[in-house]
Amino acid sequence: MATDNPAEMNTTMDPSKDILPPNIVMADSFSPFKPSPQRGLMKYVRAGFGIIKLALIRRALNDDLVYERYIRENLARLFVANTTICNARCVFCPQQFHVDKKQAMPFDIFADAIENFVAHGGRLVTLNSNNGDPLADPGLIDKIRHARKVGLPVLNFSTNGILLSRGTLVQDIAALVDEIDISLPGFDREDYKRVYGVDRAEAVLDGLIKLIEAKRAANSPLRILLALRIDRPLEEVMADEGMRQLKPYLDDGTVVIDPDQIYSEMETWSDQITAESLPGIMTLRTDVPVRTRPCKRMMNDVFLLADGQVRICACRIKLSNYDELVIGDTRTQPLADIVHGPAHRALLQRVAAGDWPEVCQDCTLYQAQDLPRQTWLAMAWDLLGGLFRR
């Protein structure tokens, strides 16, 4: 029966309404950049605390006892570039400009680093190459099996999902992996080619459904997350036929769209990506945050490169990972000795003094290192106690 009610008419005309998960709110644009608002008096309060925290960090980096007490600690999470090979050509990724050798990490380099990481209390490994796709590594499952064998508690990774249908990969992932994030722009074929640069939308959907079936068959706790990188309005993406095929799995939580992983605003990758290269509603964030103290990624995001070298920051690169952020090599030194060791500490001292590496200077993803409140208070108390003892 026809209706004159505009609300009912809009619901009928919009096929995405009935499959949009309740945790997703429609918006004109979606951004990973969510700075804390700083208005009025709070702006100056935050700035004041920032100055105090920088002073405490500088003291900790320059005092052996304070450094050992508050900064140097066992690494809880390790990022691993198990490969530098990628089979997509995403318009928002500078992989096309990278000059690093295309390779898969040798098994022995992976095994040695993971064994050392676990032996020193490491809990989480993220396979997250910033210029490759984990599934492009033919030795991926052997590496994951070894990590589990030596006692690694948690393992996850992000992928474009293009190779999910290969062999028994989905069964192995369901059995061995805790979380997989699949990056995609939706399932419209022409849109996939436009944004991800290859004609593989159907392959991704087929592999994803096979992964869902493997998860259900094994009663696996594997979390399957969709990370949307969209150049179309979200309601249009959700109306794709592939999304409609996923509706039962979205409804029962077998697959989840992460609201914090829906992006239409992209990062410049230190001026490697331009606004002109982005299609549709995609926009470019160009404002660079003010750097007040060492970035949290330089403190905590330790990145094992494909050849065994270690870099701080697994997030952003400019042409190559082999830059000023490399702090050691696991082929000549145990991972635990590299993390927060002399080279790592020297680099942190450098940035705390305001001397930032080139790759950091135009990065729009800077986030100031923060510590638990009780740690800041303890560091401040130590500082005051030292002043009174003089």
C-alpha positions as a LaTeX table, in Angstrom:
\begin{tabular}{lrrr}
\hline
Residue & $x$ (\AA) & $y$ (\AA) & $z$ (\AA) \\
\hline
Met1 & 0.00 & 0.00 & 0.00 \\
Ala2 & 1.34 & 3.46 & $-0.92$ \\
Thr3 & 2.25 & 5.91 & 1.82 \\
Asp4 & 2.45 & 9.68 & 2.05 \\
Asn5 & 4.66 & 9.57 & 5.14 \\
Pro6 & 8.09 & 11.00 & 4.14 \\
Ala7 & 9.93 & 8.97 & 6.80 \\
Glu8 & 8.45 & 5.72 & 5.55 \\
Met9 & 9.16 & 6.69 & 1.96 \\
Asn10 & 12.84 & 7.40 & 2.77 \\
Thr11 & 13.22 & 4.03 & 4.51 \\
Thr12 & 11.73 & 2.26 & 1.51 \\
Met13 & 13.92 & 4.14 & $-0.96$ \\
Asp14 & 17.16 & 3.56 & 0.96 \\
Pro15 & 18.11 & $-0.15$ & 0.76 \\
Ser16 & 21.01 & 0.37 & 3.19 \\
Lys17 & 18.76 & 1.20 & 6.15 \\
Asp18 & 17.88 & $-2.38$ & 6.95 \\
Ile19 & 21.48 & $-3.65$ & 6.96 \\
Leu20 & 23.28 & $-0.76$ & 8.66 \\
Pro21 & 24.59 & $-2.13$ & 11.99 \\
Pro22 & 23.24 & $-0.30$ & 15.04 \\
Asn23 & 26.76 & 0.69 & 16.14 \\
Ile24 & 27.25 & 2.79 & 12.98 \\
Val25 & 26.04 & 6.39 & 12.76 \\
Met26 & 25.65 & 7.97 & 9.34 \\
Ala27 & 27.86 & 10.99 & 8.66 \\
Asp28 & 29.00 & 13.08 & 5.70 \\
Ser29 & 32.62 & 12.07 & 6.30 \\
Phe30 & 34.56 & 9.67 & 8.50 \\
Ser31 & 37.96 & 10.47 & 9.95 \\
Pro32 & 40.50 & 8.57 & 12.07 \\
Phe33 & 41.71 & 11.91 & 13.39 \\
Lys34 & 39.83 & 12.75 & 16.56 \\
Pro35 & 41.78 & 15.44 & 18.43 \\
Ser36 & 40.55 & 16.42 & 21.88 \\
Pro37 & 38.78 & 19.79 & 21.75 \\
Gln38 & 40.78 & 22.55 & 23.39 \\
Arg39 & 38.73 & 25.64 & 24.17 \\
Gly40 & 38.88 & 28.41 & 26.72 \\
Leu41 & 40.68 & 27.78 & 30.00 \\
Met42 & 41.08 & 24.05 & 29.28 \\
Lys43 & 43.33 & 24.88 & 26.34 \\
Tyr44 & 45.82 & 26.57 & 28.68 \\
Val45 & 45.48 & 23.89 & 31.36 \\
Arg46 & 46.35 & 21.20 & 28.81 \\
Ala47 & 49.27 & 23.26 & 27.54 \\
Gly48 & 50.57 & 23.66 & 31.09 \\
Phe49 & 50.37 & 19.96 & 31.81 \\
Gly50 & 52.08 & 19.31 & 28.48 \\
Ile51 & 55.05 & 21.41 & 29.53 \\
Ile52 & 55.29 & 19.57 & 32.85 \\
Lys53 & 55.08 & 16.16 & 31.17 \\
Leu54 & 57.78 & 17.10 & 28.67 \\
Ala55 & 60.07 & 18.12 & 31.54 \\
Leu56 & 59.42 & 14.81 & 33.30 \\
Ile57 & 60.05 & 12.82 & 30.12 \\
Arg58 & 63.30 & 14.68 & 29.47 \\
Arg59 & 64.51 & 13.99 & 33.00 \\
Ala60 & 63.58 & 10.32 & 32.72 \\
Leu61 & 65.45 & 9.97 & 29.43 \\
Asn62 & 68.57 & 11.60 & 30.85 \\
Asp63 & 68.67 & 9.91 & 34.25 \\
Asp64 & 69.64 & 6.22 & 34.26 \\
Leu65 & 67.75 & 5.33 & 37.43 \\
Val66 & 64.57 & 7.17 & 36.45 \\
Tyr67 & 64.75 & 5.75 & 32.92 \\
Glu68 & 65.00 & 2.19 & 34.21 \\
Arg69 & 62.21 & 2.77 & 36.72 \\
Tyr70 & 59.60 & 4.47 & 34.54 \\
Ile71 & 60.45 & 4.22 & 30.84 \\
Arg72 & 62.31 & 1.00 & 30.14 \\
Glu73 & 59.96 & $-1.95$ & 30.33 \\
Asn74 & 59.32 & $-5.26$ & 28.66 \\
Leu75 & 57.58 & $-4.90$ & 25.34 \\
Ala76 & 53.93 & $-6.02$ & 25.36 \\
Arg77 & 53.18 & $-5.69$ & 21.64 \\
Leu78 & 55.32 & $-6.27$ & 18.57 \\
Phe79 & 54.50 & $-5.23$ & 15.00 \\
Val80 & 55.93 & $-7.53$ & 12.34 \\
Ala81 & 56.38 & $-6.92$ & 8.61 \\
Asn82 & 56.19 & $-10.54$ & 7.52 \\
Thr83 & 56.24 & $-9.32$ & 3.91 \\
Thr84 & 56.73 & $-6.15$ & 1.86 \\
Ile85 & 54.69 & $-7.51$ & $-1.05$ \\
Cys86 & 51.22 & $-6.13$ & $-1.79$ \\
Asn87 & 48.72 & $-7.15$ & $-4.47$ \\
Ala88 & 46.59 & $-3.98$ & $-4.37$ \\
Arg89 & 47.29 & $-0.43$ & $-5.53$ \\
Cys90 & 45.21 & 1.65 & $-3.16$ \\
Val91 & 44.93 & 5.32 & $-4.06$ \\
Phe92 & 45.36 & 6.36 & $-0.42$ \\
Cys93 & 48.55 & 4.31 & 0.14 \\
Pro94 & 52.05 & 5.38 & $-0.98$ \\
Gln95 & 53.18 & 1.80 & $-1.57$ \\
Gln96 & 53.70 & 2.73 & $-5.22$ \\
Phe97 & 56.52 & 5.08 & $-4.16$ \\
His98 & 58.33 & 2.74 & $-1.78$ \\
Val99 & 61.85 & 1.66 & $-2.69$ \\
Asp100 & 62.31 & $-1.18$ & $-0.18$ \\
Lys101 & 63.06 & $-4.67$ & $-1.49$ \\
Lys102 & 59.97 & $-6.80$ & $-2.07$ \\
Gln103 & 60.41 & $-9.87$ & 0.10 \\
Ala104 & 58.90 & $-12.20$ & 2.64 \\
Met105 & 60.55 & $-12.38$ & 6.06 \\
Pro106 & 62.78 & $-15.48$ & 6.41 \\
Phe107 & 61.37 & $-17.97$ & 8.91 \\
Asp108 & 64.45 & $-17.98$ & 11.13 \\
Ile109 & 64.36 & $-14.21$ & 11.60 \\
Phe110 & 60.70 & $-14.40$ & 12.58 \\
Ala111 & 61.22 & $-17.38$ & 14.89 \\
Asp112 & 64.20 & $-15.90$ & 16.75 \\
Ala113 & 62.48 & $-12.57$ & 17.35 \\
Ile114 & 59.18 & $-14.10$ & 18.46 \\
Glu115 & 60.89 & $-16.52$ & 20.83 \\
Asn116 & 62.80 & $-13.65$ & 22.43 \\
Phe117 & 59.66 & $-11.51$ & 22.58 \\
Val118 & 57.61 & $-14.23$ & 24.30 \\
Ala119 & 60.43 & $-15.12$ & 26.69 \\
His120 & 60.42 & $-11.51$ & 27.93 \\
Gly121 & 56.67 & $-11.37$ & 28.54 \\
Gly122 & 55.44 & $-10.27$ & 25.11 \\
Arg123 & 51.73 & $-10.92$ & 24.61 \\
Leu124 & 50.55 & $-9.53$ & 21.26 \\
Val125 & 51.96 & $-9.74$ & 17.75 \\
Thr126 & 50.37 & $-7.71$ & 14.97 \\
Leu127 & 51.33 & $-8.63$ & 11.41 \\
Asn128 & 51.00 & $-5.17$ & 9.97 \\
Ser129 & 53.46 & $-4.27$ & 7.26 \\
Asn130 & 53.10 & $-0.63$ & 6.27 \\
Asn131 & 53.98 & $-1.50$ & 2.68 \\
Gly132 & 52.74 & $-5.07$ & 2.17 \\
Asp133 & 49.85 & $-7.47$ & 2.78 \\
Pro134 & 50.38 & $-10.34$ & 5.26 \\
Leu135 & 48.53 & $-12.86$ & 3.06 \\
Ala136 & 51.11 & $-12.35$ & 0.29 \\
Asp137 & 53.66 & $-14.20$ & 2.45 \\
Pro138 & 53.69 & $-17.89$ & 1.37 \\
Gly139 & 55.13 & $-18.83$ & 4.77 \\
Leu140 & 52.48 & $-16.96$ & 6.77 \\
Ile141 & 50.82 & $-19.97$ & 8.41 \\
Asp142 & 54.11 & $-21.65$ & 9.29 \\
Lys143 & 55.15 & $-18.46$ & 11.07 \\
Ile144 & 51.85 & $-18.18$ & 12.94 \\
Arg145 & 52.00 & $-21.84$ & 13.98 \\
His146 & 55.49 & $-21.31$ & 15.39 \\
Ala147 & 54.37 & $-18.23$ & 17.31 \\
Arg148 & 51.59 & $-20.24$ & 18.90 \\
Lys149 & 53.91 & $-23.15$ & 19.60 \\
Val150 & 56.28 & $-20.98$ & 21.64 \\
Gly151 & 53.40 & $-19.58$ & 23.68 \\
Leu152 & 52.35 & $-16.29$ & 22.06 \\
Pro153 & 48.96 & $-15.43$ & 23.64 \\
Val154 & 47.45 & $-13.12$ & 20.98 \\
Leu155 & 48.00 & $-12.61$ & 17.24 \\
Asn156 & 46.13 & $-10.41$ & 14.79 \\
Phe157 & 46.62 & $-8.80$ & 11.40 \\
Ser158 & 45.13 & $-6.52$ & 8.76 \\
Thr159 & 44.73 & $-7.48$ & 5.12 \\
Asn160 & 42.92 & $-6.56$ & 1.92 \\
Gly161 & 41.58 & $-10.12$ & 1.89 \\
Ile162 & 42.28 & $-10.71$ & $-1.80$ \\
Leu163 & 44.07 & $-14.02$ & $-1.19$ \\
Leu164 & 41.73 & $-15.48$ & 1.44 \\
Ser165 & 40.47 & $-18.21$ & $-0.92$ \\
Arg166 & 43.96 & $-19.66$ & $-1.39$ \\
Gly167 & 44.26 & $-23.31$ & $-0.28$ \\
Thr168 & 43.30 & $-23.98$ & 3.34 \\
Leu169 & 44.10 & $-20.44$ & 4.43 \\
Val170 & 40.68 & $-19.66$ & 5.91 \\
Gln171 & 40.67 & $-22.87$ & 7.99 \\
Asp172 & 44.17 & $-22.09$ & 9.29 \\
Ile173 & 43.23 & $-18.50$ & 10.15 \\
Ala174 & 40.10 & $-19.64$ & 11.97 \\
Ala175 & 42.21 & $-22.05$ & 14.02 \\
Leu176 & 45.22 & $-19.85$ & 14.77 \\
Val177 & 44.35 & $-16.14$ & 14.65 \\
Asp178 & 42.52 & $-14.01$ & 17.23 \\
Glu179 & 41.46 & $-11.14$ & 14.97 \\
Ile180 & 41.57 & $-10.27$ & 11.30 \\
Asp181 & 40.79 & $-6.79$ & 9.95 \\
Ile182 & 39.79 & $-6.73$ & 6.29 \\
Ser183 & 40.26 & $-3.40$ & 4.53 \\
Leu184 & 37.88 & $-2.66$ & 1.66 \\
Pro185 & 35.85 & 0.14 & 0.02 \\
Gly186 & 32.71 & $-1.97$ & $-0.33$ \\
Phe187 & 31.93 & $-4.59$ & $-2.94$ \\
Asp188 & 30.96 & $-2.59$ & $-6.01$ \\
Arg189 & 33.28 & $-3.83$ & $-8.74$ \\
Glu190 & 34.00 & $-0.51$ & $-10.44$ \\
Asp191 & 34.45 & 1.26 & $-7.12$ \\
Tyr192 & 36.87 & $-1.41$ & $-5.90$ \\
Lys193 & 38.96 & $-0.95$ & $-9.03$ \\
Arg194 & 38.89 & 2.81 & $-8.58$ \\
Val195 & 39.95 & 2.85 & $-4.91$ \\
Tyr196 & 42.06 & $-0.33$ & $-4.53$ \\
Gly197 & 43.45 & $-0.33$ & $-8.06$ \\
Val198 & 42.70 & $-3.98$ & $-8.90$ \\
Asp199 & 39.64 & $-5.91$ & $-10.09$ \\
Arg200 & 39.27 & $-8.13$ & $-7.01$ \\
Ala201 & 36.00 & $-7.20$ & $-5.29$ \\
Glu202 & 34.45 & $-10.59$ & $-6.09$ \\
Ala203 & 37.52 & $-12.44$ & $-4.81$ \\
Val204 & 37.40 & $-10.56$ & $-1.50$ \\
Leu205 & 33.70 & $-11.33$ & $-1.00$ \\
Asp206 & 34.21 & $-14.99$ & $-1.88$ \\
Gly207 & 37.16 & $-15.30$ & 0.52 \\
Leu208 & 35.32 & $-13.51$ & 3.29 \\
Ile209 & 32.30 & $-15.81$ & 3.06 \\
Lys210 & 34.63 & $-18.83$ & 3.10 \\
Leu211 & 36.34 & $-17.42$ & 6.20 \\
Ile212 & 32.95 & $-16.96$ & 7.88 \\
Glu213 & 32.02 & $-20.55$ & 7.07 \\
Ala214 & 35.36 & $-21.80$ & 8.43 \\
Lys215 & 34.90 & $-19.80$ & 11.62 \\
Arg216 & 31.44 & $-21.27$ & 12.14 \\
Ala217 & 32.50 & $-24.82$ & 11.28 \\
Ala218 & 35.32 & $-24.68$ & 13.82 \\
Asn219 & 33.30 & $-22.75$ & 16.40 \\
Ser220 & 36.27 & $-20.38$ & 16.38 \\
Pro221 & 36.49 & $-17.23$ & 18.53 \\
Leu222 & 38.16 & $-15.43$ & 15.62 \\
Arg223 & 37.00 & $-11.80$ & 15.38 \\
Ile224 & 36.36 & $-10.67$ & 11.79 \\
Leu225 & 36.34 & $-6.89$ & 11.42 \\
Leu226 & 35.67 & $-4.84$ & 8.31 \\
Ala227 & 37.72 & $-1.65$ & 7.97 \\
Leu228 & 36.01 & 0.54 & 5.39 \\
Arg229 & 38.00 & 2.99 & 3.25 \\
Ile230 & 35.23 & 4.70 & 1.33 \\
Asp231 & 34.99 & 7.21 & $-1.51$ \\
Arg232 & 31.18 & 6.95 & $-1.58$ \\
Pro233 & 28.55 & 7.84 & 1.02 \\
Leu234 & 28.28 & 5.07 & 3.59 \\
Glu235 & 24.63 & 4.41 & 2.77 \\
Glu236 & 25.66 & 3.71 & $-0.83$ \\
Val237 & 28.42 & 1.34 & 0.29 \\
Met238 & 26.01 & $-0.53$ & 2.57 \\
Ala239 & 23.61 & $-0.97$ & $-0.35$ \\
Asp240 & 26.18 & $-2.97$ & $-2.35$ \\
Glu241 & 24.98 & $-6.47$ & $-3.16$ \\
Gly242 & 27.99 & $-7.92$ & $-1.35$ \\
Met243 & 27.07 & $-6.07$ & 1.82 \\
Arg244 & 23.54 & $-7.39$ & 1.56 \\
Gln245 & 24.94 & $-10.91$ & 1.32 \\
Leu246 & 26.78 & $-10.24$ & 4.59 \\
Lys247 & 23.66 & $-9.02$ & 6.39 \\
Pro248 & 22.98 & $-12.29$ & 8.32 \\
Tyr249 & 26.57 & $-12.32$ & 9.57 \\
Leu250 & 26.48 & $-8.63$ & 10.50 \\
Asp251 & 23.20 & $-9.20$ & 12.33 \\
Asp252 & 24.52 & $-12.06$ & 14.46 \\
Gly253 & 27.95 & $-10.50$ & 15.08 \\
Thr254 & 29.97 & $-13.05$ & 13.11 \\
Val255 & 31.33 & $-10.07$ & 11.18 \\
Val256 & 31.64 & $-6.59$ & 12.66 \\
Ile257 & 32.07 & $-3.22$ & 10.99 \\
Asp258 & 34.36 & $-1.27$ & 13.30 \\
Pro259 & 32.99 & 2.30 & 13.53 \\
Asp260 & 36.49 & 3.57 & 14.35 \\
Gln261 & 37.81 & 2.02 & 11.15 \\
Ile262 & 35.53 & 3.78 & 8.66 \\
Tyr263 & 37.65 & 6.35 & 6.86 \\
Ser264 & 36.88 & 8.81 & 4.11 \\
Glu265 & 39.48 & 11.32 & 5.32 \\
Met266 & 42.98 & 10.12 & 4.51 \\
Glu267 & 46.49 & 10.89 & 5.69 \\
Thr268 & 49.21 & 12.46 & 3.55 \\
Trp269 & 51.89 & 9.90 & 4.46 \\
Ser270 & 54.36 & 12.77 & 4.86 \\
Asp271 & 53.15 & 14.53 & 1.72 \\
Gln272 & 53.27 & 11.45 & $-0.52$ \\
Ile273 & 49.50 & 11.36 & $-1.07$ \\
Thr274 & 47.79 & 14.37 & $-2.64$ \\
Ala275 & 44.16 & 15.47 & $-2.63$ \\
Glu276 & 44.09 & 15.17 & $-6.42$ \\
Ser277 & 44.76 & 11.42 & $-6.20$ \\
Leu278 & 41.71 & 10.76 & $-4.00$ \\
Pro279 & 38.36 & 9.97 & $-5.67$ \\
Gly280 & 34.79 & 10.68 & $-4.65$ \\
Ile281 & 34.16 & 11.93 & $-1.13$ \\
Met282 & 37.67 & 11.10 & 0.04 \\
Thr283 & 39.48 & 14.10 & 1.50 \\
Leu284 & 43.00 & 14.68 & 2.74 \\
Arg285 & 44.03 & 15.77 & 6.20 \\
Thr286 & 46.85 & 18.27 & 5.86 \\
Asp287 & 47.06 & 19.90 & 9.30 \\
Val288 & 50.09 & 18.65 & 11.24 \\
Pro289 & 49.58 & 18.37 & 15.02 \\
Val290 & 51.88 & 20.33 & 17.30 \\
Arg291 & 54.54 & 17.97 & 18.65 \\
Thr292 & 54.96 & 18.59 & 22.36 \\
Arg293 & 56.86 & 15.48 & 23.50 \\
Pro294 & 57.91 & 12.11 & 22.02 \\
Cys295 & 55.18 & 10.42 & 20.00 \\
Lys296 & 53.63 & 7.36 & 21.62 \\
Arg297 & 54.50 & 5.34 & 18.52 \\
Met298 & 58.20 & 6.06 & 19.05 \\
Met299 & 57.92 & 4.77 & 22.60 \\
Asn300 & 55.76 & 1.70 & 22.12 \\
Asp301 & 55.28 & 0.73 & 18.44 \\
Val302 & 58.30 & $-1.50$ & 17.87 \\
Phe303 & 58.41 & $-2.79$ & 14.30 \\
Leu304 & 60.33 & $-5.88$ & 13.17 \\
Leu305 & 61.20 & $-5.32$ & 9.51 \\
Ala306 & 61.29 & $-8.10$ & 6.94 \\
Asp307 & 65.08 & $-8.46$ & 7.09 \\
Gly308 & 65.27 & $-8.49$ & 10.90 \\
Gln309 & 66.08 & $-4.85$ & 11.53 \\
Val310 & 64.04 & $-3.02$ & 14.16 \\
Arg311 & 62.33 & 0.33 & 13.68 \\
Ile312 & 60.29 & 2.40 & 16.09 \\
Cys313 & 56.92 & 3.34 & 14.58 \\
Ala314 & 55.12 & 0.73 & 12.53 \\
Cys315 & 52.82 & 3.36 & 11.16 \\
Arg316 & 54.29 & 5.80 & 8.66 \\
Ile317 & 57.24 & 5.83 & 6.28 \\
Lys318 & 58.55 & 8.08 & 3.56 \\
Leu319 & 59.91 & 6.04 & 0.64 \\
Ser320 & 61.67 & 3.52 & 2.89 \\
Asn321 & 61.50 & 1.95 & 6.34 \\
Tyr322 & 65.28 & 2.13 & 6.55 \\
Asp323 & 65.60 & 5.63 & 7.93 \\
Glu324 & 66.48 & 7.46 & 11.14 \\
Leu325 & 63.94 & 5.40 & 13.10 \\
Val326 & 65.88 & 2.13 & 12.78 \\
Ile327 & 67.37 & 1.29 & 16.19 \\
Gly328 & 68.90 & $-2.17$ & 15.80 \\
Asp329 & 69.12 & $-5.53$ & 14.06 \\
Thr330 & 67.90 & $-8.83$ & 15.54 \\
Arg331 & 70.44 & $-10.71$ & 13.43 \\
Thr332 & 73.19 & $-9.33$ & 15.67 \\
Gln333 & 71.38 & $-8.46$ & 18.91 \\
Pro334 & 68.40 & $-9.91$ & 20.83 \\
Leu335 & 65.15 & $-7.99$ & 20.41 \\
Ala336 & 64.86 & $-7.40$ & 24.18 \\
Asp337 & 68.24 & $-5.64$ & 24.22 \\
Ile338 & 67.27 & $-3.36$ & 21.33 \\
Val339 & 63.94 & $-2.13$ & 22.72 \\
His340 & 64.59 & 0.83 & 25.04 \\
Gly341 & 68.29 & 0.13 & 24.62 \\
Pro342 & 70.96 & 2.79 & 23.92 \\
Ala343 & 69.96 & 3.57 & 20.30 \\
His344 & 66.25 & 3.71 & 21.15 \\
Arg345 & 66.93 & 5.93 & 24.16 \\
Ala346 & 69.19 & 8.26 & 22.15 \\
Leu347 & 66.48 & 8.76 & 19.54 \\
Leu348 & 63.91 & 9.55 & 22.24 \\
Gln349 & 66.32 & 12.04 & 23.81 \\
Arg350 & 66.73 & 13.67 & 20.42 \\
Val351 & 63.01 & 14.20 & 19.81 \\
Ala352 & 62.43 & 15.29 & 23.42 \\
Ala353 & 64.91 & 18.08 & 22.68 \\
Gly354 & 62.87 & 19.08 & 19.61 \\
Asp355 & 65.02 & 17.49 & 16.89 \\
Trp356 & 62.56 & 15.38 & 14.89 \\
Pro357 & 63.45 & 12.92 & 12.08 \\
Glu358 & 62.35 & 13.95 & 8.61 \\
Val359 & 59.59 & 11.33 & 8.37 \\
Cys360 & 57.97 & 12.73 & 11.54 \\
Gln361 & 57.97 & 16.38 & 10.54 \\
Asp362 & 54.95 & 16.22 & 8.21 \\
Cys363 & 53.14 & 13.32 & 9.89 \\
Thr364 & 49.50 & 14.01 & 10.68 \\
Leu365 & 49.20 & 11.00 & 13.00 \\
Tyr366 & 51.34 & 12.33 & 15.86 \\
Gln367 & 50.03 & 11.48 & 19.31 \\
Ala368 & 51.92 & 12.62 & 22.39 \\
Gln369 & 53.24 & 9.84 & 24.58 \\
Asp370 & 51.14 & 9.48 & 27.70 \\
Leu371 & 51.66 & 7.39 & 30.79 \\
Pro372 & 49.29 & 6.23 & 33.53 \\
Arg373 & 48.43 & 9.04 & 35.94 \\
Gln374 & 50.14 & 7.27 & 38.81 \\
Thr375 & 53.35 & 7.07 & 36.78 \\
Trp376 & 53.34 & 10.81 & 36.06 \\
Leu377 & 52.71 & 11.49 & 39.76 \\
Ala378 & 55.52 & 9.16 & 40.82 \\
Met379 & 57.92 & 10.82 & 38.35 \\
Ala380 & 56.94 & 14.25 & 39.67 \\
Trp381 & 57.40 & 13.11 & 43.27 \\
Asp382 & 60.85 & 11.74 & 42.42 \\
Leu383 & 61.75 & 15.06 & 40.83 \\
Leu384 & 60.57 & 17.09 & 43.83 \\
Gly385 & 62.33 & 14.73 & 46.22 \\
Gly386 & 65.55 & 15.16 & 44.29 \\
Leu387 & 65.28 & 18.94 & 44.48 \\
Phe388 & 64.77 & 18.88 & 48.24 \\
Arg389 & 67.69 & 16.53 & 48.74 \\
Arg390 & 70.10 & 18.92 & 47.09 \\
\hline
\end{tabular}
